[in-house]
Each structure stands twice: as C-alpha cells, then as structure tokens.
Short mmCIF file of C-alpha atoms and ligand atoms in Angstrom, two decimals:
data_model
loop_
_atom_site.label_atom_id
_atom_site.label_comp_id
_atom_site.label_asym_id
_atom_site.label_seq_id
_atom_site.Cartn_x
_atom_site.Cartn_y
_atom_site.Cartn_z
CA MET A 1 -0.02 -0.03 -0.02
CA GLU A 2 1.39 3.46 -0.87
CA THR A 3 0.31 6.57 0.88
CA PHE A 4 0.38 10.18 -0.33
CA VAL A 5 0.99 9.43 -4.07
CA THR A 6 0.75 12.03 -7.03
CA ILE A 7 -2.19 12.09 -9.26
CA GLU A 8 -0.03 10.25 -11.94
CA ARG A 9 0.81 7.60 -9.65
CA ALA A 10 -2.54 7.18 -8.17
CA LEU A 11 -3.80 6.33 -11.86
CA ALA A 12 -1.00 3.96 -12.47
CA ILE A 13 -1.75 2.20 -9.33
CA ALA A 14 -5.52 1.89 -10.32
CA ARG A 15 -4.66 0.84 -13.87
CA GLU A 16 -2.71 -2.18 -12.35
CA THR A 17 -6.41 -3.37 -11.27
CA PRO A 18 -8.47 -2.73 -14.44
CA VAL A 19 -12.13 -3.02 -14.69
CA ARG A 20 -12.74 -6.36 -16.68
CA PHE A 21 -14.69 -5.64 -19.74
CA THR A 22 -17.05 -8.03 -21.83
CA THR A 23 -18.13 -7.25 -25.29
CA GLU A 24 -21.63 -7.08 -26.95
CA LYS A 25 -22.75 -6.56 -30.48
CA VAL A 26 -24.78 -3.31 -31.11
CA SER A 27 -26.36 -1.74 -34.27
CA LEU A 28 -25.13 1.57 -35.30
CA ASN A 29 -28.28 3.19 -34.05
CA LYS A 30 -27.04 2.36 -30.64
CA ALA A 31 -23.30 2.62 -30.97
CA HIS A 32 -23.04 6.45 -30.00
CA ASN A 33 -20.32 6.99 -27.26
CA ARG A 34 -19.52 3.20 -27.12
CA ILE A 35 -16.15 1.84 -27.42
CA LEU A 36 -15.21 -0.07 -30.05
CA ALA A 37 -13.87 -3.72 -29.30
CA GLN A 38 -12.85 -4.77 -32.75
CA ASP A 39 -10.54 -3.51 -35.57
CA LEU A 40 -13.10 -2.59 -38.61
CA GLN A 41 -11.71 -3.36 -42.26
CA SER A 42 -13.84 -1.44 -45.06
CA LYS A 43 -15.92 -3.81 -46.87
CA VAL A 44 -15.78 -1.51 -50.01
CA ASP A 45 -13.70 0.96 -51.81
CA ASP A 46 -14.89 4.54 -50.93
CA PRO A 47 -16.21 5.82 -53.19
CA PRO A 48 -17.11 2.34 -54.70
CA PHE A 49 -17.19 3.66 -58.19
CA ASP A 50 -16.18 6.99 -60.01
CA ASN A 51 -18.78 9.58 -59.54
CA SER A 52 -19.69 13.32 -60.09
CA ALA A 53 -18.71 15.83 -57.25
CA MET A 54 -20.75 18.29 -58.88
CA ASP A 55 -24.10 19.12 -60.56
CA GLY A 56 -23.63 19.83 -64.23
CA TRP A 57 -22.28 17.87 -67.23
CA ALA A 58 -20.03 15.16 -67.85
CA VAL A 59 -17.59 15.89 -70.77
CA ASN A 60 -14.22 14.43 -72.00
CA SER A 61 -11.51 17.07 -71.06
CA LYS A 62 -10.04 16.60 -74.58
CA GLY A 63 -13.46 17.19 -76.36
CA THR A 64 -14.46 20.17 -78.43
CA THR A 65 -16.75 23.04 -77.72
CA PRO A 66 -19.52 24.26 -78.05
CA ARG A 67 -20.75 21.13 -76.56
CA ASP A 68 -23.86 19.19 -77.52
CA THR A 69 -26.17 17.57 -75.09
CA THR A 70 -28.50 16.02 -77.64
CA GLY A 71 -29.62 12.44 -76.90
CA TYR A 72 -28.48 12.26 -73.40
CA SER A 73 -30.82 12.13 -70.42
CA THR A 74 -29.64 13.16 -66.95
CA VAL A 75 -27.32 10.67 -65.15
CA ARG A 76 -28.90 10.45 -61.68
CA ALA A 77 -27.34 9.40 -58.38
CA GLY A 78 -28.16 5.80 -58.10
CA ASP A 79 -28.20 4.99 -61.94
CA HIS A 80 -26.56 1.63 -62.97
CA ASP A 81 -25.37 2.13 -66.57
CA PRO A 82 -24.84 5.51 -67.82
CA GLU A 83 -24.55 5.71 -71.56
CA TRP A 84 -21.50 6.29 -73.15
CA LEU A 85 -19.93 9.62 -74.34
CA THR A 86 -19.46 8.74 -78.13
CA GLU A 87 -18.80 12.07 -79.66
CA ASP A 88 -16.02 14.60 -79.00
CA ASP A 89 -18.38 17.49 -78.24
CA ALA A 90 -20.77 15.30 -76.11
CA ALA A 91 -22.03 16.59 -72.64
CA CYS A 92 -24.11 14.43 -70.50
CA PRO A 93 -26.05 16.14 -67.78
CA ILE A 94 -25.08 14.73 -64.60
CA MET A 95 -26.16 14.96 -60.75
CA THR A 96 -23.85 14.79 -57.72
CA GLY A 97 -22.90 11.51 -56.87
CA ALA A 98 -24.00 9.90 -60.09
CA PRO A 99 -21.67 7.35 -61.78
CA ILE A 100 -19.42 9.00 -64.45
CA PRO A 101 -20.35 7.87 -68.21
CA PRO A 102 -17.71 5.91 -69.88
CA GLY A 103 -15.72 8.10 -72.08
CA ALA A 104 -16.10 11.18 -69.67
CA ASP A 105 -13.08 12.16 -67.37
CA ALA A 106 -14.60 15.78 -66.49
CA ILE A 107 -17.25 17.76 -65.18
CA VAL A 108 -18.64 21.09 -66.16
CA MET A 109 -20.21 22.81 -63.17
CA LYS A 110 -23.87 23.65 -63.74
CA GLU A 111 -23.14 27.25 -62.58
CA ASP A 112 -20.66 27.65 -65.60
CA GLY A 113 -22.83 26.51 -68.37
CA VAL A 114 -22.54 23.61 -70.53
CA ASN A 115 -19.65 25.45 -72.50
CA GLY A 116 -17.81 26.08 -69.28
CA LYS A 117 -14.43 24.89 -67.88
CA ALA A 118 -14.01 21.11 -67.76
CA HIS A 119 -12.62 20.08 -64.21
CA THR A 120 -10.92 16.50 -64.10
CA ASN A 121 -10.79 17.14 -60.51
CA PHE A 122 -14.46 17.20 -59.98
CA ILE A 123 -14.73 13.42 -60.65
CA ARG A 124 -14.45 11.47 -57.37
CA LYS A 125 -12.31 8.58 -58.07
CA ARG A 126 -12.98 5.13 -56.98
CA GLY A 127 -11.14 4.41 -53.75
CA GLU A 128 -9.67 7.70 -53.31
CA ASN A 129 -10.95 8.02 -49.79
CA PHE A 130 -9.73 4.45 -48.61
CA LEU A 131 -9.94 0.87 -50.14
CA GLU A 132 -11.50 -2.11 -49.25
CA GLY A 133 -9.70 -4.08 -46.41
CA ASP A 134 -8.25 -0.70 -45.05
CA THR A 135 -8.68 -0.64 -41.32
CA LEU A 136 -10.06 2.73 -40.46
CA LEU A 137 -11.42 2.32 -36.82
CA GLU A 138 -9.59 0.26 -34.33
CA THR A 139 -10.32 -1.26 -30.98
CA GLY A 140 -10.45 1.41 -28.35
CA GLN A 141 -12.10 3.90 -30.87
CA LEU A 142 -14.83 6.08 -29.29
CA MET A 143 -17.83 5.74 -31.50
CA THR A 144 -18.50 9.38 -32.27
CA PRO A 145 -21.16 10.62 -34.77
CA SER A 146 -18.66 10.93 -37.31
CA ALA A 147 -17.03 7.35 -36.30
CA ILE A 148 -20.54 5.83 -36.53
CA SER A 149 -21.07 7.47 -40.18
CA LEU A 150 -17.59 5.99 -41.27
CA ALA A 151 -18.60 2.43 -40.12
CA ALA A 152 -21.83 2.64 -42.00
CA THR A 153 -19.80 3.91 -45.28
CA MET A 154 -17.64 0.76 -44.54
CA GLY A 155 -20.73 -1.36 -44.85
CA TYR A 156 -20.93 -2.13 -41.10
CA GLU A 157 -24.47 -2.38 -39.51
CA THR A 158 -23.61 -3.90 -36.39
CA ILE A 159 -20.39 -3.58 -34.57
CA LEU A 160 -18.54 -5.31 -31.48
CA VAL A 161 -18.46 -2.79 -28.58
CA ARG A 162 -17.51 -2.92 -24.88
CA SER A 163 -20.23 -3.66 -22.57
CA LYS A 164 -20.79 -0.86 -20.22
CA PRO A 165 -19.39 -1.49 -16.88
CA LYS A 166 -21.64 -1.65 -14.11
CA ILE A 167 -20.37 0.75 -11.28
CA ALA A 168 -21.99 0.86 -7.80
CA VAL A 169 -22.38 4.24 -6.02
CA ILE A 170 -22.42 4.50 -2.69
CA SER A 171 -22.59 7.53 -0.22
CA THR A 172 -21.53 7.03 3.42
CA GLY A 173 -22.51 9.44 6.34
CA ASP A 174 -25.12 9.80 9.13
CA GLU A 175 -25.70 13.36 8.33
CA LEU A 176 -26.88 12.74 4.75
CA ILE A 177 -30.50 12.75 3.78
CA ALA A 178 -31.87 12.21 0.28
CA PRO A 179 -33.33 15.40 -1.33
CA GLY A 180 -36.88 15.62 -1.36
CA ASN A 181 -37.03 14.88 2.43
CA GLY A 182 -37.03 17.54 5.30
CA LEU A 183 -33.73 18.30 7.01
CA GLU A 184 -33.41 18.26 10.84
CA TYR A 185 -30.62 20.48 12.39
CA GLY A 186 -27.26 18.62 11.63
CA GLN A 187 -28.27 17.13 8.36
CA ILE A 188 -27.57 18.01 4.90
CA TYR A 189 -28.85 16.74 1.48
CA GLU A 190 -26.89 14.03 -0.02
CA SER A 191 -25.49 15.22 -3.36
CA ASN A 192 -22.43 13.53 -4.24
CA SER A 193 -24.00 10.16 -5.51
CA TYR A 194 -26.35 12.09 -7.84
CA GLY A 195 -23.42 13.77 -9.55
CA LEU A 196 -21.22 10.72 -9.43
CA CYS A 197 -23.97 8.68 -11.32
CA ALA A 198 -24.24 11.34 -13.78
CA LEU A 199 -20.43 11.58 -14.43
CA LEU A 200 -20.48 7.53 -14.66
CA GLU A 201 -23.22 7.84 -17.38
CA LYS A 202 -21.13 10.67 -19.15
CA ILE A 203 -18.17 8.29 -19.55
CA GLY A 204 -20.40 5.37 -20.82
CA CYS A 205 -20.86 3.41 -17.61
CA ILE A 206 -24.05 1.97 -15.99
CA ALA A 207 -24.28 3.66 -12.65
CA ILE A 208 -25.96 1.58 -9.98
CA HIS A 209 -27.47 4.35 -7.30
CA HIS A 210 -27.56 2.93 -3.90
CA SER A 211 -29.06 4.56 -0.98
CA VAL A 212 -27.11 6.11 1.74
CA VAL A 213 -25.14 3.94 4.24
CA GLU A 214 -24.82 5.08 7.74
CA ASP A 215 -21.54 5.30 9.43
CA SER A 216 -21.06 1.92 10.76
CA ILE A 217 -18.76 -0.78 9.90
CA GLU A 218 -21.46 -3.56 9.76
CA GLY A 219 -23.60 -1.42 7.68
CA LEU A 220 -20.93 -1.06 5.15
CA ARG A 221 -19.56 -4.42 5.14
CA ASN A 222 -23.17 -5.59 4.50
CA THR A 223 -23.45 -3.39 1.69
CA LEU A 224 -20.33 -4.06 0.04
CA ASN A 225 -20.75 -7.68 0.24
CA SER A 226 -24.51 -7.33 -1.27
CA LEU A 227 -23.23 -5.65 -4.44
CA ASP A 228 -23.04 -7.26 -7.77
CA CYS A 229 -21.04 -4.83 -10.01
CA ASP A 230 -17.84 -4.36 -11.85
CA ALA A 231 -16.42 -1.59 -9.72
CA ILE A 232 -17.52 0.28 -6.51
CA LEU A 233 -17.55 4.11 -5.82
CA THR A 234 -18.06 5.14 -2.37
CA SER A 235 -17.97 8.77 -1.25
CA GLY A 236 -17.14 9.94 2.30
CA GLY A 237 -15.35 8.17 5.14
CA VAL A 238 -11.91 8.01 4.00
CA SER A 239 -10.01 10.62 5.94
CA MET A 240 -8.59 10.72 9.63
CA GLY A 241 -11.74 10.64 11.37
CA GLU A 242 -12.91 8.56 14.01
CA PHE A 243 -16.24 7.43 12.05
CA ASP A 244 -14.10 7.26 8.73
CA TYR A 245 -15.41 3.71 8.15
CA VAL A 246 -14.55 3.32 4.25
CA ARG A 247 -10.81 3.71 5.29
CA LYS A 248 -11.04 1.50 8.36
CA LEU A 249 -12.85 -1.31 6.54
CA MET A 250 -10.71 -1.34 3.40
CA GLU A 251 -7.51 -1.25 5.83
CA GLU A 252 -8.75 -4.16 7.98
CA GLU A 253 -10.83 -6.35 5.46
CA GLY A 254 -9.97 -5.10 1.90
CA ASP A 255 -7.17 -4.85 0.07
CA LEU A 256 -5.63 -1.17 -0.06
CA HIS A 257 -3.47 -0.17 -2.95
CA PHE A 258 -3.11 3.59 -2.31
CA TRP A 259 -4.54 6.19 0.21
CA LYS A 260 -4.30 9.84 -0.06
CA VAL A 261 -3.30 11.90 -3.20
CA ALA A 262 -1.25 14.93 -3.49
CA MET A 263 -4.13 16.95 -4.54
CA ARG A 264 -6.36 19.96 -3.26
CA PRO A 265 -9.25 19.60 -3.11
CA GLY A 266 -9.56 15.94 -3.07
CA GLY A 267 -6.76 14.77 -0.61
CA PRO A 268 -7.82 11.65 0.89
CA PRO A 269 -9.07 9.21 -1.75
CA LEU A 270 -8.31 5.70 -1.44
CA PHE A 271 -8.15 2.51 -4.07
CA GLY A 272 -8.08 -1.06 -3.39
CA THR A 273 -10.21 -4.13 -3.86
CA TRP A 274 -13.22 -5.47 -2.06
CA ASP A 275 -13.51 -9.16 -2.32
CA GLY A 276 -11.83 -8.81 -5.80
CA THR A 277 -13.79 -6.01 -7.04
CA PRO A 278 -12.15 -2.38 -7.54
CA LEU A 279 -13.23 0.05 -5.20
CA PHE A 280 -12.55 3.77 -5.31
CA GLY A 281 -13.19 5.70 -1.92
CA LEU A 282 -13.67 9.21 -2.78
CA PRO A 283 -13.79 11.95 -0.28
CA GLY A 284 -17.13 13.33 1.11
CA ASN A 285 -16.58 16.92 0.23
CA PRO A 286 -18.44 17.31 -2.84
CA VAL A 287 -15.95 19.17 -4.99
CA SER A 288 -13.40 16.77 -4.02
CA SER A 289 -15.38 13.90 -4.98
CA HIS A 290 -16.04 15.30 -8.38
CA LEU A 291 -12.34 16.23 -8.97
CA VAL A 292 -11.02 12.86 -7.89
CA PHE A 293 -13.45 11.31 -10.36
CA THR A 294 -12.55 13.68 -13.08
CA MET A 295 -8.79 13.44 -12.48
CA ILE A 296 -8.37 9.82 -11.48
CA VAL A 297 -11.58 7.56 -11.94
CA ALA A 298 -12.65 8.92 -15.30
CA PRO A 299 -8.99 8.20 -16.80
CA TRP A 300 -9.05 4.76 -15.13
CA LEU A 301 -12.40 3.56 -16.26
CA ALA A 302 -12.62 5.35 -19.72
CA PRO A 303 -9.51 7.01 -20.93
CA GLU A 304 -11.13 7.35 -24.33
CA VAL A 305 -13.55 10.02 -23.04
CA PRO A 306 -11.51 12.59 -21.72
CA LEU A 307 -13.58 14.95 -19.12
CA ALA A 308 -10.85 17.87 -19.38
CA LYS A 309 -8.66 19.39 -21.95
CA GLU A 310 -5.18 20.78 -20.73
CA VAL A 311 -4.78 24.34 -21.77
CA ARG A 312 -2.58 27.36 -20.87
CA VAL A 313 -4.41 30.37 -19.32
CA ARG A 314 -3.48 33.79 -18.30
CA MET A 315 -4.96 34.35 -14.78
CA LYS A 316 -6.89 37.66 -14.24
CA ASP A 317 -7.19 36.93 -10.42
CA PRO A 318 -4.67 35.88 -8.19
CA VAL A 319 -4.72 32.18 -6.94
CA LYS A 320 -3.27 30.35 -3.92
CA GLY A 321 -1.09 27.14 -4.43
CA ALA A 322 -1.23 24.34 -1.87
CA PRO A 323 1.75 23.33 0.13
CA GLY A 324 2.89 19.94 -1.00
CA LYS A 325 -0.17 19.40 -3.50
CA VAL A 326 -1.35 20.08 -6.80
CA CYS A 327 -3.93 22.63 -6.45
CA LEU A 328 -7.09 22.79 -8.53
CA ARG A 329 -8.76 25.99 -7.92
CA ARG A 330 -11.90 26.62 -9.68
CA ILE A 331 -11.62 29.06 -12.67
CA GLN A 332 -13.72 30.42 -15.71
CA ILE A 333 -11.75 30.04 -18.75
CA SER A 334 -12.54 32.01 -21.66
CA PRO A 335 -10.96 33.26 -25.12
CA GLU A 336 -9.71 36.80 -25.03
CA GLY A 337 -7.84 38.00 -28.07
CA ASP A 338 -5.37 35.18 -28.94
CA GLU A 339 -4.96 33.53 -25.67
CA LEU A 340 -7.18 32.07 -22.86
CA VAL A 341 -7.91 33.85 -19.68
CA ALA A 342 -9.22 32.96 -16.42
CA THR A 343 -11.11 34.37 -13.54
CA THR A 344 -12.48 33.05 -10.24
CA HIS A 345 -15.85 33.97 -8.85
CA THR A 346 -17.29 31.91 -5.89
CA HIS A 347 -16.02 30.60 -2.50
CA GLN A 348 -13.47 28.01 -3.23
CA GLY A 349 -14.18 25.64 -0.48
CA SER A 350 -14.16 21.94 -1.21
CA GLY A 351 -17.71 21.67 0.24
CA ASN A 352 -18.98 24.37 -2.34
CA ILE A 353 -20.38 22.34 -5.21
CA HIS A 354 -21.73 25.75 -6.85
CA SER A 355 -17.94 26.43 -7.53
CA LEU A 356 -18.17 23.72 -10.01
CA VAL A 357 -21.13 25.07 -11.79
CA ALA A 358 -20.06 28.57 -11.83
CA HIS A 359 -16.65 27.74 -13.33
CA ASN A 360 -15.57 25.90 -16.51
CA GLY A 361 -12.17 24.69 -15.29
CA VAL A 362 -9.61 24.34 -12.72
CA THR A 363 -5.86 25.45 -12.44
CA TYR A 364 -3.28 22.56 -12.42
CA LEU A 365 -0.87 24.60 -9.74
CA PRO A 366 2.02 22.57 -8.95
CA PRO A 367 2.68 21.86 -5.20
CA ASP A 368 3.67 24.97 -3.51
CA THR A 369 2.91 27.34 -6.15
CA GLY A 370 0.32 30.20 -6.32
CA ALA A 371 -0.14 32.60 -9.31
CA ASN A 372 -0.30 36.28 -9.60
CA ALA A 373 -2.80 38.04 -11.89
CA GLY A 374 -1.07 38.18 -15.20
CA ASP A 375 0.91 34.77 -14.80
CA ILE A 376 0.26 32.20 -17.38
CA ILE A 377 -0.27 28.77 -15.98
CA THR A 378 -1.60 25.33 -16.72
CA ALA A 379 -5.38 24.62 -16.32
CA LEU A 380 -7.95 22.01 -17.29
CA TRP A 381 -10.94 23.08 -19.21
CA PHE A 382 -13.96 20.75 -18.65
CA HIS A 383 -15.91 19.42 -21.48
P1 AMP B 401 -16.35 12.88 5.05
O1 AMP B 401 -15.26 12.67 3.81
O2 AMP B 401 -17.27 11.70 5.23
O3 AMP B 401 -15.65 13.19 6.21
O4 AMP B 401 -17.15 14.17 4.47
C1 AMP B 401 -16.68 15.39 4.37
C2 AMP B 401 -17.73 16.41 4.10
O5 AMP B 401 -18.52 16.26 3.11
C3 AMP B 401 -18.59 16.34 5.31
O6 AMP B 401 -19.18 17.86 5.57
C4 AMP B 401 -19.83 15.78 4.97
O7 AMP B 401 -20.92 16.13 5.36
C5 AMP B 401 -19.90 16.15 3.48
N1 AMP B 401 -20.47 14.82 2.61
C6 AMP B 401 -20.07 13.64 2.71
N2 AMP B 401 -20.63 12.70 1.83
C7 AMP B 401 -21.41 13.73 1.25
C8 AMP B 401 -22.45 13.39 0.23
N3 AMP B 401 -22.74 12.29 -0.37
N4 AMP B 401 -22.96 14.53 -0.37
C9 AMP B 401 -22.75 15.74 0.28
N5 AMP B 401 -21.88 15.84 1.22
C10 AMP B 401 -21.14 14.81 1.66
MG1 MG B 402 -18.57 11.28 6.62
#
C-alpha cells in the first residue's frame, strides 16, 4: 500500500487493477459513445465507383466546344449504367453522386453553363478516400457521430463494442438525507451520488445508485458484500476521522493499494479491492469527489472519454497554491484576443459544489506554487 501519491501515480496504481470488460454486438443506431471492441476493415472501396462531385455535365476534357447534350438524359445518383459518351463534343447532364458515363473524364459545373471549364478533379475517383480492406477504426475507438457514419460507409450495420461496466455508487454518512425529505438540524442533503452517477453515465458506464449507508462498519460491510457490479465508488468516510469507516474497513478487511493523493481539493481518496472488486473511496466533500472522479476515476475507467483538456491560461485573478499538493482552484476560462484568460468567482471551499457549476475549469498549480494576476499557468478546461 502506498500513501500520499501523486495524481499520476494514483492513476498508474489503479490501472494495475483494470475493470474487466465483456463485449456485445450493437447496431449502429445504438453505438453512440460506445467503445469499439474490434478492428474494422472496410468492406468496400470509398467511393465504390467514379462519380461526379458536382451537378453539371460529364464531358471529355480533350473534347471540343461548343458542346452538345442532344440524346443524353440526366445521369442520376443511383443510376446503374450511364450511356457512353461517343462524340468529342458530347456533354451528358449529371447529378452529384451519379456514376461517370464511360468516355467522360471531367465535369463542367452547372453554374458555368454547358460550355464552361471542364474540371477533371470534380470526379471523385473510386477508392480515393480508402480501399476495401483498409483498417480505419480500431479497438478502443470512441464511437463519435462521425465514427458511426464511417462504420456505415464501410458497410457495417452492427459492431462489437465494450459492454458498459456496472459501477455501484454508495454515499456514506449519518448526516446525509436524500433530497425531497425534510432536514433536521445537523443534516444535509446527500448530493455526491447524483453527480457521480451522472459522471459515470457521461463516460459510458452504468451507474447503480445505492441509498446512503450510515457510518457503521457492519452497515458498510453488509452493503459492500451485497453488491453485484464491476467496480465500486464510495463517497465519504476516507479521512482521518473516528467514523471514517470506508478507510477502516478497507484497511482491515479489504486490499488497499493507495490512500491519499497530493491534490487539493480531494486529498484523502483511496483505491483497492473489496473481495476482488475494484473500489474507489472518494472524499465526501462534493468538490473533492467530483475532482477525484475527473482526475483519476474517469481516466482509469474510460481513457477514451476525456472530461478535461489541458490548456495554458493567463490568470486575471490571483490564486493560492497548496503546500505539497497540486492545487485545483475553480476558474472560468474564456478566449480573449489570441489567448485564454481565467477568472475566479465563488468561494473556493471543497464543500461548495456551486464553484464547479459557476466555473468551467480548474487550475493545475504545481505543489507550493500560487499564481499572480497576469501569470500564465496550466489549467484543465472541462468538456
Ligand atoms: P467525510 O469525507 O465523510 O468526512 O465528509 C466530508 C464532508 O463532506 C462532510 O462535511 C460531509 O457532510 C460531506 N459529505 C459527505 N458525503 C456527502 C455526500 N454524499 N453528499 C454531500 N456531502 C457529503
Ligand atoms: Mg462522513
């Protein structure tokens, strides 16, 4: 077990215990945001035949003008056997996407009139985009809308994708009450599980939302033992407190791989396995749990779906660093001129979830390093 590791080391340790994926076939209509689990070779040349890139006339570039369209009906997209161009001055009306009549090697654009310039490059040549057998999508590819269209162009109707991992989400804490109920003095609304479930959905996992578990070793042990999932996310109960039972239980009965990461907010997360199932223990403070998810859990579970992009920003407000830890202050990033600038707007406490909504990124300040207004620093811009 390692303690107080860097963010990079935490991720490396977690990656030694990956979630085991199965695969399933899905139709392209169900493939959005799924992760491809096979290499796809094109079943066809693209385009499969020479065709016109423009509406106009198919002609021979070495032919004569004025041109004559007599006897030719328009070649339409989908036509199978366009007529031969036999005469030197022949011009056959043609639609975009229609096959090129034999004998033609150029297109005159409709806009230029039938005697206009003949363009050989307005013919899209068979296979100019890719060839049958080319591998264009590989295992691990995120199926974006354009990747889905490419798979269809290649002739695939169904594809093999990774099954979505099932991740249990469990909040712990005696003070936590599900929203919708009344609060008594000392209680707060439980919020982390809702955000964590949404984050899991965003990166293509199935979130199993459990009700709050009270701060007791037995309650927690019973809940963990009852789970049927591929990985477990808990929130709360991982710091030094007397009732931080997730940490205690994992120390005593689980298999702990790391505890504490050099980041602020988000210091006390842990990772290990419970009866063989990977378990991330996230801190209870709402900003901390979201940021540990973004920085470590998401890149572990779904590196294909990054939640943040590293950028350089010029700070307009000063921000404090953190002793010995990477400091993730919430910032609002926006373009200004030819650079990105960043401002801060809310209280930065790790309990203030509003700070993550009021801003669109965080600083990535190295340990013991703050920034003054005007400094250019590394930041993470959330998607
Ligand atoms: P803990 O990590 O359990 O010590 O909790 C740290 C802080 O986060 C405490 O103020 C908790 O009340 C709060 N907290 C813990 N879990 C949640 C949760 N699921 N939703 C909202 N706040 C929480
Ligand atoms: Mg707690």
